[in-house]
Coordinates of C-alpha atoms in Angstrom, one line a residue:
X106 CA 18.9 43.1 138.1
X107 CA 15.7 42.0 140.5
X108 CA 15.3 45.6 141.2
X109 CA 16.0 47.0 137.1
X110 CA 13.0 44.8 136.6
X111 CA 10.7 45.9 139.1
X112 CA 11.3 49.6 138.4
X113 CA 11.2 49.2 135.0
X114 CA 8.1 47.4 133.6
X115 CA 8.6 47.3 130.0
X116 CA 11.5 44.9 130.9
X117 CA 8.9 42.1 132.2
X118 CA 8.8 39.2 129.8
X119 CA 5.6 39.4 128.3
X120 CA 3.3 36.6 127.3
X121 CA 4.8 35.1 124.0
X122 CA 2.6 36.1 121.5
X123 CA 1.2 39.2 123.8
X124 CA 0.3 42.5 122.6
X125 CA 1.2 45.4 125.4
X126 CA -1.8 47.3 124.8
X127 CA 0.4 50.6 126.9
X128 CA 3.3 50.2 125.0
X129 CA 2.9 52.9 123.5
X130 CA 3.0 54.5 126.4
X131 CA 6.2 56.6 127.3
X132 CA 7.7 55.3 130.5
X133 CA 10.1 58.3 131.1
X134 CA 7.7 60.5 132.4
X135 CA 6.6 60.6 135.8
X136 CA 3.3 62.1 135.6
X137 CA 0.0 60.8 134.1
X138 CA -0.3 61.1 130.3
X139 CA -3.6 63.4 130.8
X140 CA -4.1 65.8 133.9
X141 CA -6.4 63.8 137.1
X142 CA -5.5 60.5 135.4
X143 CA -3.1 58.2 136.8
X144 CA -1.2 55.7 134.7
X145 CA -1.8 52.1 134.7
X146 CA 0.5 50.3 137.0
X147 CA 2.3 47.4 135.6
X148 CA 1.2 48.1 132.3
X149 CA -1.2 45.2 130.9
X150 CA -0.3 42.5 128.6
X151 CA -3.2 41.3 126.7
X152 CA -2.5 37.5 124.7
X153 CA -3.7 37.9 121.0
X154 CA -5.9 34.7 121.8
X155 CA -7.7 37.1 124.0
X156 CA -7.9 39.5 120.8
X157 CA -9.4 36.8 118.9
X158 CA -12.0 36.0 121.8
X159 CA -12.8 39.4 122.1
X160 CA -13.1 40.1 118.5
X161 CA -15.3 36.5 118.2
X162 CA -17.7 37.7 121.4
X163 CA -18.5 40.9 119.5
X164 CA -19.3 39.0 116.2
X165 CA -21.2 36.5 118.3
X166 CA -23.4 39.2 119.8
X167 CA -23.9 40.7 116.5
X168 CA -25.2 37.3 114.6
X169 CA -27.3 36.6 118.0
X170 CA -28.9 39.8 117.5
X171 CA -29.1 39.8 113.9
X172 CA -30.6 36.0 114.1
X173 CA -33.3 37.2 116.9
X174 CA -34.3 40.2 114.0
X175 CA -35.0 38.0 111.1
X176 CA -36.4 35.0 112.5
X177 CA -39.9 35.0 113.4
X178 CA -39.2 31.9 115.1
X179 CA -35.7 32.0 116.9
X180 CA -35.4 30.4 120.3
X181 CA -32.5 29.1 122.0
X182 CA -32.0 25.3 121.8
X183 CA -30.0 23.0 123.9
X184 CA -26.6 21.7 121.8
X185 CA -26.6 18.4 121.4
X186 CA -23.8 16.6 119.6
X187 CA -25.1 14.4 117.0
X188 CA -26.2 11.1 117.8
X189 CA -23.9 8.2 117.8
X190 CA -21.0 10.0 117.3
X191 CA -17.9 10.0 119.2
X192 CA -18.6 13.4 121.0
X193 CA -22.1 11.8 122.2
X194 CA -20.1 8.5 123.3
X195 CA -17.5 10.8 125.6
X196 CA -20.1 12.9 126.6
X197 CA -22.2 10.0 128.6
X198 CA -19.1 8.7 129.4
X199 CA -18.1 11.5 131.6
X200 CA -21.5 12.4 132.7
X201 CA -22.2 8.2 134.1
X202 CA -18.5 8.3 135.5
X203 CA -19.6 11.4 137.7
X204 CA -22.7 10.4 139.1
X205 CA -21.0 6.8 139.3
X206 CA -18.8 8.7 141.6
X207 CA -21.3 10.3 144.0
X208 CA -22.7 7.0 144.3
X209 CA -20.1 5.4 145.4
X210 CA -18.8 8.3 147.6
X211 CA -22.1 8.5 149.4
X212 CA -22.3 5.1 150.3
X213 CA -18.8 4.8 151.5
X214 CA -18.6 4.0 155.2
X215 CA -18.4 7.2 156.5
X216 CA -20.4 8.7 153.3
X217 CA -17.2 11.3 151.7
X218 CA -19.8 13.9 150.9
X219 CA -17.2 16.6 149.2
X220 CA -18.8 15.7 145.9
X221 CA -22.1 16.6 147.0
X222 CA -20.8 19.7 148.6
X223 CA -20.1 21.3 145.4
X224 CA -23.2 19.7 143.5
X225 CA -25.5 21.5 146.0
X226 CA -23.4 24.8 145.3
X227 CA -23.9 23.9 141.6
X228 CA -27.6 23.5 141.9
X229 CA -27.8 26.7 144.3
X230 CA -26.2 28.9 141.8
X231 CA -28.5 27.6 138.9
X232 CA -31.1 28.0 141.2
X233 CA -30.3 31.9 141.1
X234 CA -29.8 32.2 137.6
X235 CA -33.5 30.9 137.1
X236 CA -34.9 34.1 139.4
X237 CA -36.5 37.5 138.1
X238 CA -36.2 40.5 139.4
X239 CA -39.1 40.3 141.7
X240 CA -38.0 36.9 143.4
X241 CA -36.1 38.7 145.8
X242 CA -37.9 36.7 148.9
X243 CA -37.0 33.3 146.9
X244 CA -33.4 34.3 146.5
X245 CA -33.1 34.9 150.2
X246 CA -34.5 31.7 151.4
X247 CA -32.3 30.1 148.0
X248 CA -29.2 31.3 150.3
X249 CA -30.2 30.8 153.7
X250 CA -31.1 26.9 153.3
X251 CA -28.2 26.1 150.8
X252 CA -25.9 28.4 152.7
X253 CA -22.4 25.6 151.9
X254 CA -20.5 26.6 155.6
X255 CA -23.8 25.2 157.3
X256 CA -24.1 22.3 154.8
X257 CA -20.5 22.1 155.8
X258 CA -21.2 22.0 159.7
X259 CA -23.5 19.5 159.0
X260 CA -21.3 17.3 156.9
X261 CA -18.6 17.6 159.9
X262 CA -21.5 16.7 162.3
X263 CA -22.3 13.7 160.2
X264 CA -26.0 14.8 160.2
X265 CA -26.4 16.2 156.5
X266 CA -29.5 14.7 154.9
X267 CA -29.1 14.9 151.7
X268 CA -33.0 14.3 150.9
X269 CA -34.1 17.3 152.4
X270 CA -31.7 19.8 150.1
X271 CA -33.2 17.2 147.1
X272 CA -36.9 17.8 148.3
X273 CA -36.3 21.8 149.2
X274 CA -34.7 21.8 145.0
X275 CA -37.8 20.6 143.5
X276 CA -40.4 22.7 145.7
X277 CA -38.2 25.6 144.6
X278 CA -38.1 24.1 141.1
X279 CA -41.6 24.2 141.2
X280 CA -42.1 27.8 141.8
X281 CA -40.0 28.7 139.1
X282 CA -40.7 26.3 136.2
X283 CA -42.4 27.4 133.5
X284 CA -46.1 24.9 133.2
X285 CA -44.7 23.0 130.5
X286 CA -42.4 21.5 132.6
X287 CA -45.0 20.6 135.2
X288 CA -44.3 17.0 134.0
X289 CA -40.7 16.6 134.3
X290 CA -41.5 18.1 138.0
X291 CA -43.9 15.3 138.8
X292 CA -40.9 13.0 137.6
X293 CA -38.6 14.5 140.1
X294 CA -40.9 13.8 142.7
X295 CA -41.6 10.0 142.1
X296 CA -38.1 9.6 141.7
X297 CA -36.8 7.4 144.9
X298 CA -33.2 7.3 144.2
X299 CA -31.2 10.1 145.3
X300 CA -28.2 10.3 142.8
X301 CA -30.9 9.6 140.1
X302 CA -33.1 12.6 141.7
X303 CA -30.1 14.6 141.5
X304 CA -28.9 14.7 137.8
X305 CA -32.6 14.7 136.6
X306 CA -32.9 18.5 138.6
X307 CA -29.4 19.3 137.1
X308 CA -31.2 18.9 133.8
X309 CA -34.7 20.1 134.7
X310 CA -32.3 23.5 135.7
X311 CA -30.5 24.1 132.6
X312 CA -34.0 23.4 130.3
X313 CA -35.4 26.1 132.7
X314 CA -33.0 28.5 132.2
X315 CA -32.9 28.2 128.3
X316 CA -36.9 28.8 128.9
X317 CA -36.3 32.1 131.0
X318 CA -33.8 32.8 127.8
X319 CA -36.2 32.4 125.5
X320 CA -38.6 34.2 127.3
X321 CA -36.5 37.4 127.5
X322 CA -36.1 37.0 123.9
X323 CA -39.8 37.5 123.0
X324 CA -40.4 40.1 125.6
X325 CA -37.1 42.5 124.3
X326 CA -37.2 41.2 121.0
X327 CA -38.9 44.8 119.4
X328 CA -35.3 46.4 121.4
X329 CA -33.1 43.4 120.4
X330 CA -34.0 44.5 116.7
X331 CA -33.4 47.9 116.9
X332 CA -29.8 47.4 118.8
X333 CA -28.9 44.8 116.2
X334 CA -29.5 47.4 113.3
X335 CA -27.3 50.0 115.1
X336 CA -24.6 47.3 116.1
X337 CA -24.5 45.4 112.3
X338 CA -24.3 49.2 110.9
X339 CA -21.7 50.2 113.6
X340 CA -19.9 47.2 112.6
X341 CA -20.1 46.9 108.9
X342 CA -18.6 50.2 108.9
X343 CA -15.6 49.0 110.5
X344 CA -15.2 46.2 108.0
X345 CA -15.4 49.0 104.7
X346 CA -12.8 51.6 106.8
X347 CA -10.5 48.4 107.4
X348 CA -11.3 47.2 103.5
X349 CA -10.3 50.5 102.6
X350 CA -7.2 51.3 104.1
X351 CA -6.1 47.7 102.5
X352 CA -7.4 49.1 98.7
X353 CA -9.9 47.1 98.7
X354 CA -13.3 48.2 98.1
X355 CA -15.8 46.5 100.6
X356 CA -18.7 47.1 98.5
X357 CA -17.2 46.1 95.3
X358 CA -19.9 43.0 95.2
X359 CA -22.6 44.8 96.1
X360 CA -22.3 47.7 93.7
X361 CA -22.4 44.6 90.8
X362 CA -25.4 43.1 92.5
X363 CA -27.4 46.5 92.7
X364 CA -26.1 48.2 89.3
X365 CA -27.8 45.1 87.5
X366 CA -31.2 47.1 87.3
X367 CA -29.9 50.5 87.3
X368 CA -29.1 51.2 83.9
X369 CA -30.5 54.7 83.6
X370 CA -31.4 57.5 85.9
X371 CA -34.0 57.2 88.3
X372 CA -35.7 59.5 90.8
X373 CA -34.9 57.8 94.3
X374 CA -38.4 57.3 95.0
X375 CA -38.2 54.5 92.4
X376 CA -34.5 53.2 94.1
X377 CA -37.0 50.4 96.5
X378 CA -37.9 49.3 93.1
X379 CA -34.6 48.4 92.0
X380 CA -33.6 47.2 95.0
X381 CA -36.8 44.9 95.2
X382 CA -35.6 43.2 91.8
X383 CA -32.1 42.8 93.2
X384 CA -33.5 41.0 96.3
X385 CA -35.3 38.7 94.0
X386 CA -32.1 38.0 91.7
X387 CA -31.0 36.5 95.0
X388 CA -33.3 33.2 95.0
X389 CA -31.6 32.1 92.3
X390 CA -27.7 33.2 92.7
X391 CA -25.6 30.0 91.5
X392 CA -24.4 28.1 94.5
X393 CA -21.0 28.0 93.7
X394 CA -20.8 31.7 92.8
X395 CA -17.9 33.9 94.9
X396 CA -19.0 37.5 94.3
X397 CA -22.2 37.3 96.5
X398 CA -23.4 40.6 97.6
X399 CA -21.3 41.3 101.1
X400 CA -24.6 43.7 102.2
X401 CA -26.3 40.4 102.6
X402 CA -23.7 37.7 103.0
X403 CA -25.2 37.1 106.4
X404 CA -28.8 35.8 105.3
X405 CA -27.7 34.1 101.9
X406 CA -28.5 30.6 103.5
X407 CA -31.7 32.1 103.8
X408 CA -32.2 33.7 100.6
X409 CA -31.2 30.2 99.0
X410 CA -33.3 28.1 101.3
X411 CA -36.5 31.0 100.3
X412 CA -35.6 30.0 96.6
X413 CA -35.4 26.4 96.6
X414 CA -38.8 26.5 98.9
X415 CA -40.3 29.0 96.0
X416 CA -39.2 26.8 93.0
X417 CA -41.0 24.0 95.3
X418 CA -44.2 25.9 95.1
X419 CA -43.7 26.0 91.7
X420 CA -43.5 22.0 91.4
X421 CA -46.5 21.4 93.6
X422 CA -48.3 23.8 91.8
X423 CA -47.3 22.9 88.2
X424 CA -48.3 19.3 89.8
X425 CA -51.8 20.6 90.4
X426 CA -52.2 22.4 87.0
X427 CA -51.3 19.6 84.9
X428 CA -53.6 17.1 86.4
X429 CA -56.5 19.6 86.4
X430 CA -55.8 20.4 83.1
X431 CA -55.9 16.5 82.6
X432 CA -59.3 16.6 84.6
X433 CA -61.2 18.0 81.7
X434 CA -62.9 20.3 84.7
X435 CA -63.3 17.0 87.4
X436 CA -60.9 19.1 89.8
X437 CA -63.2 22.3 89.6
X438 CA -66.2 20.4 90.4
X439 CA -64.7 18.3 92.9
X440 CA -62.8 20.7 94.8
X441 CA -61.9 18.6 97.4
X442 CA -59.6 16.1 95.2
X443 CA -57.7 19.2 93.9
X444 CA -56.8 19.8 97.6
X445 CA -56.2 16.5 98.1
X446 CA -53.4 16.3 94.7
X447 CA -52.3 19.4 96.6
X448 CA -51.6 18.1 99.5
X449 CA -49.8 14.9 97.9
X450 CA -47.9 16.9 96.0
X451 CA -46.5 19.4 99.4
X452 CA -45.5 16.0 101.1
X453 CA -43.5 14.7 98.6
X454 CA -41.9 18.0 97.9
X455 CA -41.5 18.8 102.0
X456 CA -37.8 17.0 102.8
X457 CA -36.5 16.3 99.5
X458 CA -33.5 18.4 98.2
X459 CA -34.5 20.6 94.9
X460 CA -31.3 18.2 92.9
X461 CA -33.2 15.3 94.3
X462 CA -36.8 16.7 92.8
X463 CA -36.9 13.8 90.4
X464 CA -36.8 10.8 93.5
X465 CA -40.0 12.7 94.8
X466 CA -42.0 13.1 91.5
X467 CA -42.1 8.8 90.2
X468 CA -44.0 7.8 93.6
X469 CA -45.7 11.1 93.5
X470 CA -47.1 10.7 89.7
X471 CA -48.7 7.4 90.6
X472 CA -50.7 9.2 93.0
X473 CA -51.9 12.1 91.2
X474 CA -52.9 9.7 88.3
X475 CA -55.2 7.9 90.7
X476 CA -56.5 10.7 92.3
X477 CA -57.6 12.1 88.8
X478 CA -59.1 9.4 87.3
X479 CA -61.1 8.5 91.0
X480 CA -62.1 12.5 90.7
X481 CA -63.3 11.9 87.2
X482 CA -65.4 8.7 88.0
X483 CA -67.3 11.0 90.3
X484 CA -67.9 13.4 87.8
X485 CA -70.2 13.3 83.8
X486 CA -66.2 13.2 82.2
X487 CA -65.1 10.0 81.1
X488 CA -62.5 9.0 83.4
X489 CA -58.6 8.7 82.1
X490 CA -58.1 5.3 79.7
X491 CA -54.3 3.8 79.8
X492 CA -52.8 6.2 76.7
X493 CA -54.2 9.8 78.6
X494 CA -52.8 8.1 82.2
X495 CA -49.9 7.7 80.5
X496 CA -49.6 11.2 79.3
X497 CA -50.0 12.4 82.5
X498 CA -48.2 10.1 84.3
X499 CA -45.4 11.6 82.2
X500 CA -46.0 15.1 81.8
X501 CA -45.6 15.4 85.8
X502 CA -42.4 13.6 86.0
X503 CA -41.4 16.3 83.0
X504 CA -42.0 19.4 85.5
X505 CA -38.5 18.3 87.6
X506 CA -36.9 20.2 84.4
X507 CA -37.0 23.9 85.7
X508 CA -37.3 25.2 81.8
X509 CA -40.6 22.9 81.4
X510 CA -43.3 25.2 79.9
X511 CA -46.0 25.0 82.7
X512 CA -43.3 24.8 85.6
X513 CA -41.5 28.0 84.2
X514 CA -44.8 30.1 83.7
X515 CA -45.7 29.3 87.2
X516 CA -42.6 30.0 88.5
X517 CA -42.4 33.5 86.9
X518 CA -45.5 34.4 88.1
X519 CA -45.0 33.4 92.1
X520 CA -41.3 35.6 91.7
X521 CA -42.8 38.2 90.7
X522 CA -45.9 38.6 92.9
X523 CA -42.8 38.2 95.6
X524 CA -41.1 40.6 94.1
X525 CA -44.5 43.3 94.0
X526 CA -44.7 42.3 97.8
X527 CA -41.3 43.4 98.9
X528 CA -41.9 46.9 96.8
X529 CA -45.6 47.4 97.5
X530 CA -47.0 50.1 100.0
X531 CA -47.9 48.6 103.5
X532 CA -51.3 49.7 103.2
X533 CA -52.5 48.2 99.7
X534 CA -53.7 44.7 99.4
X535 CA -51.9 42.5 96.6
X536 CA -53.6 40.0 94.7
X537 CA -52.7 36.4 94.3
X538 CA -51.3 35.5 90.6
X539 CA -54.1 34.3 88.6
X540 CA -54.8 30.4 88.8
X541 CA -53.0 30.4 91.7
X542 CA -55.6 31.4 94.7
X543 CA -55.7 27.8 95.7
X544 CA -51.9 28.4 96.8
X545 CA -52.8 31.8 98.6
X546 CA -51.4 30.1 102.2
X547 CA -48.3 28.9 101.1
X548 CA -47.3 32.5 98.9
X549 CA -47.9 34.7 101.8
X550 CA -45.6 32.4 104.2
X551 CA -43.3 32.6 102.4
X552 CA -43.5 36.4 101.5
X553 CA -43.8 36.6 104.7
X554 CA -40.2 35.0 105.3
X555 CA -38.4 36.9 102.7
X556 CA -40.4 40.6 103.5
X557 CA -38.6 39.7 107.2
X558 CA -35.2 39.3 105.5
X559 CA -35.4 42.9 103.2
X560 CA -36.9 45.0 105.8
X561 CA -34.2 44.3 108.3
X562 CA -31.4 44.6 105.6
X563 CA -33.1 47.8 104.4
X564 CA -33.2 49.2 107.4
X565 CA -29.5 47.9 108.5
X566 CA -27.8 48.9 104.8
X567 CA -30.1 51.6 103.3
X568 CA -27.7 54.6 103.3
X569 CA -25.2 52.4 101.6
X570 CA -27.7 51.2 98.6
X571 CA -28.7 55.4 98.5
X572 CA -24.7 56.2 98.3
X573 CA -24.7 53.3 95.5
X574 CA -27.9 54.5 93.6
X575 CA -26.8 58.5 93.9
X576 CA -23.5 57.9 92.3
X577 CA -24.8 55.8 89.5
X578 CA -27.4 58.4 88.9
X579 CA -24.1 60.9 88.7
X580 CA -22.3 58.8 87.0
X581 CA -25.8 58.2 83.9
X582 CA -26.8 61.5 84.3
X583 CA -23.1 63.0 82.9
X584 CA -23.0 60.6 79.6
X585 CA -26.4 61.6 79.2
X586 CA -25.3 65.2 79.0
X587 CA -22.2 63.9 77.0
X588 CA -24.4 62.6 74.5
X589 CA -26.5 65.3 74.1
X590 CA -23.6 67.8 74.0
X591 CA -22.6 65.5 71.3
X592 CA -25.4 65.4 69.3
X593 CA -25.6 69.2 68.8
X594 CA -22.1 69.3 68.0
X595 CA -23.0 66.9 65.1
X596 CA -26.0 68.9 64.1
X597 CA -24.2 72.5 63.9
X598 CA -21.5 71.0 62.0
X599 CA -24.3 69.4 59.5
X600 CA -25.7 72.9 59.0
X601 CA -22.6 74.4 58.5

């Protein structure tokens, strides 16, 4: 039976749970399946966790890349579980319990240095994974003076002195660090206590190579953006072939989301139009809505967050109106206090949730109504008696109501310069809404944010939205045709 088991292969027990990527492979024959190719020998078993990891690494790469494309600001940060929790607790734990260790094993009488063996072999290869390309001579001397059989021979020899590898680390680290981590060098080196020495260049290493990470980010990030719009097409593909074999139709959300605007034929040089109102009907999609668009499902945090920041604007702003309106003109002369109400009003605004508006705009009020009465004393207007603070005072706290008159007119108007941004040509300048020029900084960031967002999607999705437009266009252009067809029916049968 030993031997029925060798010879055979597709008798082994696989792997519960295992997929036998050959099994489809016939086992009768003899020769290889294609001419020059030999057959694999024992087939492979591959564990459907391993499918899963395979299938996760792929979609990892993809959001990495995507994240890198659309975010001006991406860089790598260390993860850090949060503090005070039980992860953090178990986390120092272990860490304090190791290097509590390698104290204790290297003052032992004889010092037991097998900890420190593999430490230095830790901190060699991290030492490696910090080097470029053209640090070949560094990598050479990395390997002859942290070479572990002659740390070994010296550990036999009992005449390892574990200083020097400390002190030959930092020169090292200091060659490779990055300037703003000239300080944490200059720590290492006034640092007395070996163990204590140790961990801080165990940490020095692993903020270094996040820095050499986020390096290589910026310098390939023009590449990173191109390969992400290849791999997110290559990929979303895959999803609608796999949505379609099921009957399901992968774009069914999408096709709602576009269609929306699309209501009659239109020439496809006008189809950015339409697609520049649908990217705007995504500030405001509902929360708790299920049918989001799946073209862009990957960026609607961003989309909401864009929103809740542009109906911000719109506070702050309203904010701004209504006391200069209050002003009688004191804001237009005094410039300075209008910034100054501005500025008040982008604080208060900064870290509070849009549900939470209302928290922000009582403390906030107070403000404003000082600000525009000390504006007004400075000024020929009469400054504001109790009734007119009071109206004010009131009217501001009103603008947390999205539908309030001033709040909604504003609004309007910063959605839809957005919206001319995203559509307009490259090379035309677009002018700030009216009223509004004071707020010019804060508009373009954020157009700046959401242009980042539709180009890459555009670029990523754009023969799908064209598929979309081109059959509605079909689709219009036929009951068009039906209509007219209809018409002169009814006409020839009036005249007869």
């Amino acid at each position: 039976m030993a031997d029925d088991k060798q010879d055979n292969p597709e008798k082994k027990d696989s792997p519960q749970g295992a997929v036998n990527i050959n099994a489809s492979t016939p086992q009768r024959h003899n020769h290889p399946l294609l001419p020059g190719v030999t057959d694999a020998s024992p087939p492979r078993f591959v564990s459907w966790d391993e499918i899963q990891a395979a299938a996760a690494g792929q979609a990892t790469k993809m959001f990495l890349a995507h994240e890198v494309a659309v975010d001006q600001e991406f860089r790598l940060d260390r993860a850090a579980p949060a503090a005070g929790s039980v992860e953090q607790r178990v986390r120092e734990t272990m860490h304090n319990a190791f290097w509590d260790l390698l104290r204790e094993k290297l003052a032992a009488d004889p010092p037991n240095y097998d900890q420190a063996l593999v430490l230095l072999d830790d901190i060699k290869q991290n030492l490696c994974d910090c080097l470029l390309a053209h640090h070949s001579r560094l990598k050479v001397e990395i390997e002859e003076v942290l070479d572990k059989e002659h740390i070994r021979q010296q550990v036999l020899n009992n005449s390892l002195d574990f200083k020097f590898y400390a002190d030959f680390v930092v020169n090292m680290i200091s060659k490779l660090c990055a300037p703003i981590r000239d300080d944490n060098v200059r720590q290492l080196r006034e640092e007395t206590d070996v163990v204590n020495l140790f961990r801080k260049i165990l940490e020095l290493l692993d903020l270094m190579k996040l820095d050499i990470a986020n390096f290589t980010i910026s310098v390939f990030k023009t590449d990173i953006t191109m390969k992400s719009i290849q791999l997110e097409k290559t990929e979303f593909k895959k999803y609608l072939t796999v949505q379609t074999e099921n009957g399901v139709d992968g774009l069914e959300n999408t096709k709602k989301w576009l269609l929306k605007h699309h209501t009659e034929p239109t020439p496809s040089s006008n189809w950015y139009k339409i697609l520049g109102k649908s990217y705007i009907d995504l500030l405001d999609w509902p929360a708790d809505c299920t049918n989001y668009p799946e073209t862009v499902m990957m960026d609607r945090t961003r989309f909401t967050n864009i929103g809740a920041e542009l109906h911000k604007l719109a506070i702050v702003a309203s904010v701004v109106l209504v006391a200069a309106d209050s002003s009688q003109g004191a804001l237009q002369v005094i410039p300075d206090a209008k910034l100054k109400i501005k500025a008040l009003a982008l604080e208060a605004v900064k870290d509070t949730a849009l549900s939470d508006i209302e928290s922000c705009l009582t403390p906030l009020a107070e403000k404003v109504v000082v600000e525009t009465t000390e504006a007004m004393k400075k000024t020929s207007v009469e400054p504001l008696n109790g009734d007119r603070q009071s109206i004010l005072y009131h009217t501001i706290l009103q603008v947390k109501d999205p539908s309030q008159r001033i709040r909604q007119l504003v609004y309007n108007r910063m959605r839809e310069f957005i919206q001319s941004v995203i559509a307009m040509d490259a090379t035309r300048s677009k002018q700030i809404p009216g009223g509004l020029s004071w707020m010019h900084s804060e508009l373009m960031a954020l157009s700046a944010r959401i242009v980042l967002l539709v180009k890459h999607n555009r670029d990523v999705f754009w023969e799908f939205y064209c598929q979309i437009f081109a059959e509605q266009d079909a689709v219009l252009s036929g009951h068009q045709s039906e209509g007219k067809e209809a018409a002169q029916d009814d006409g020839k049968v009036e005249q007869g």
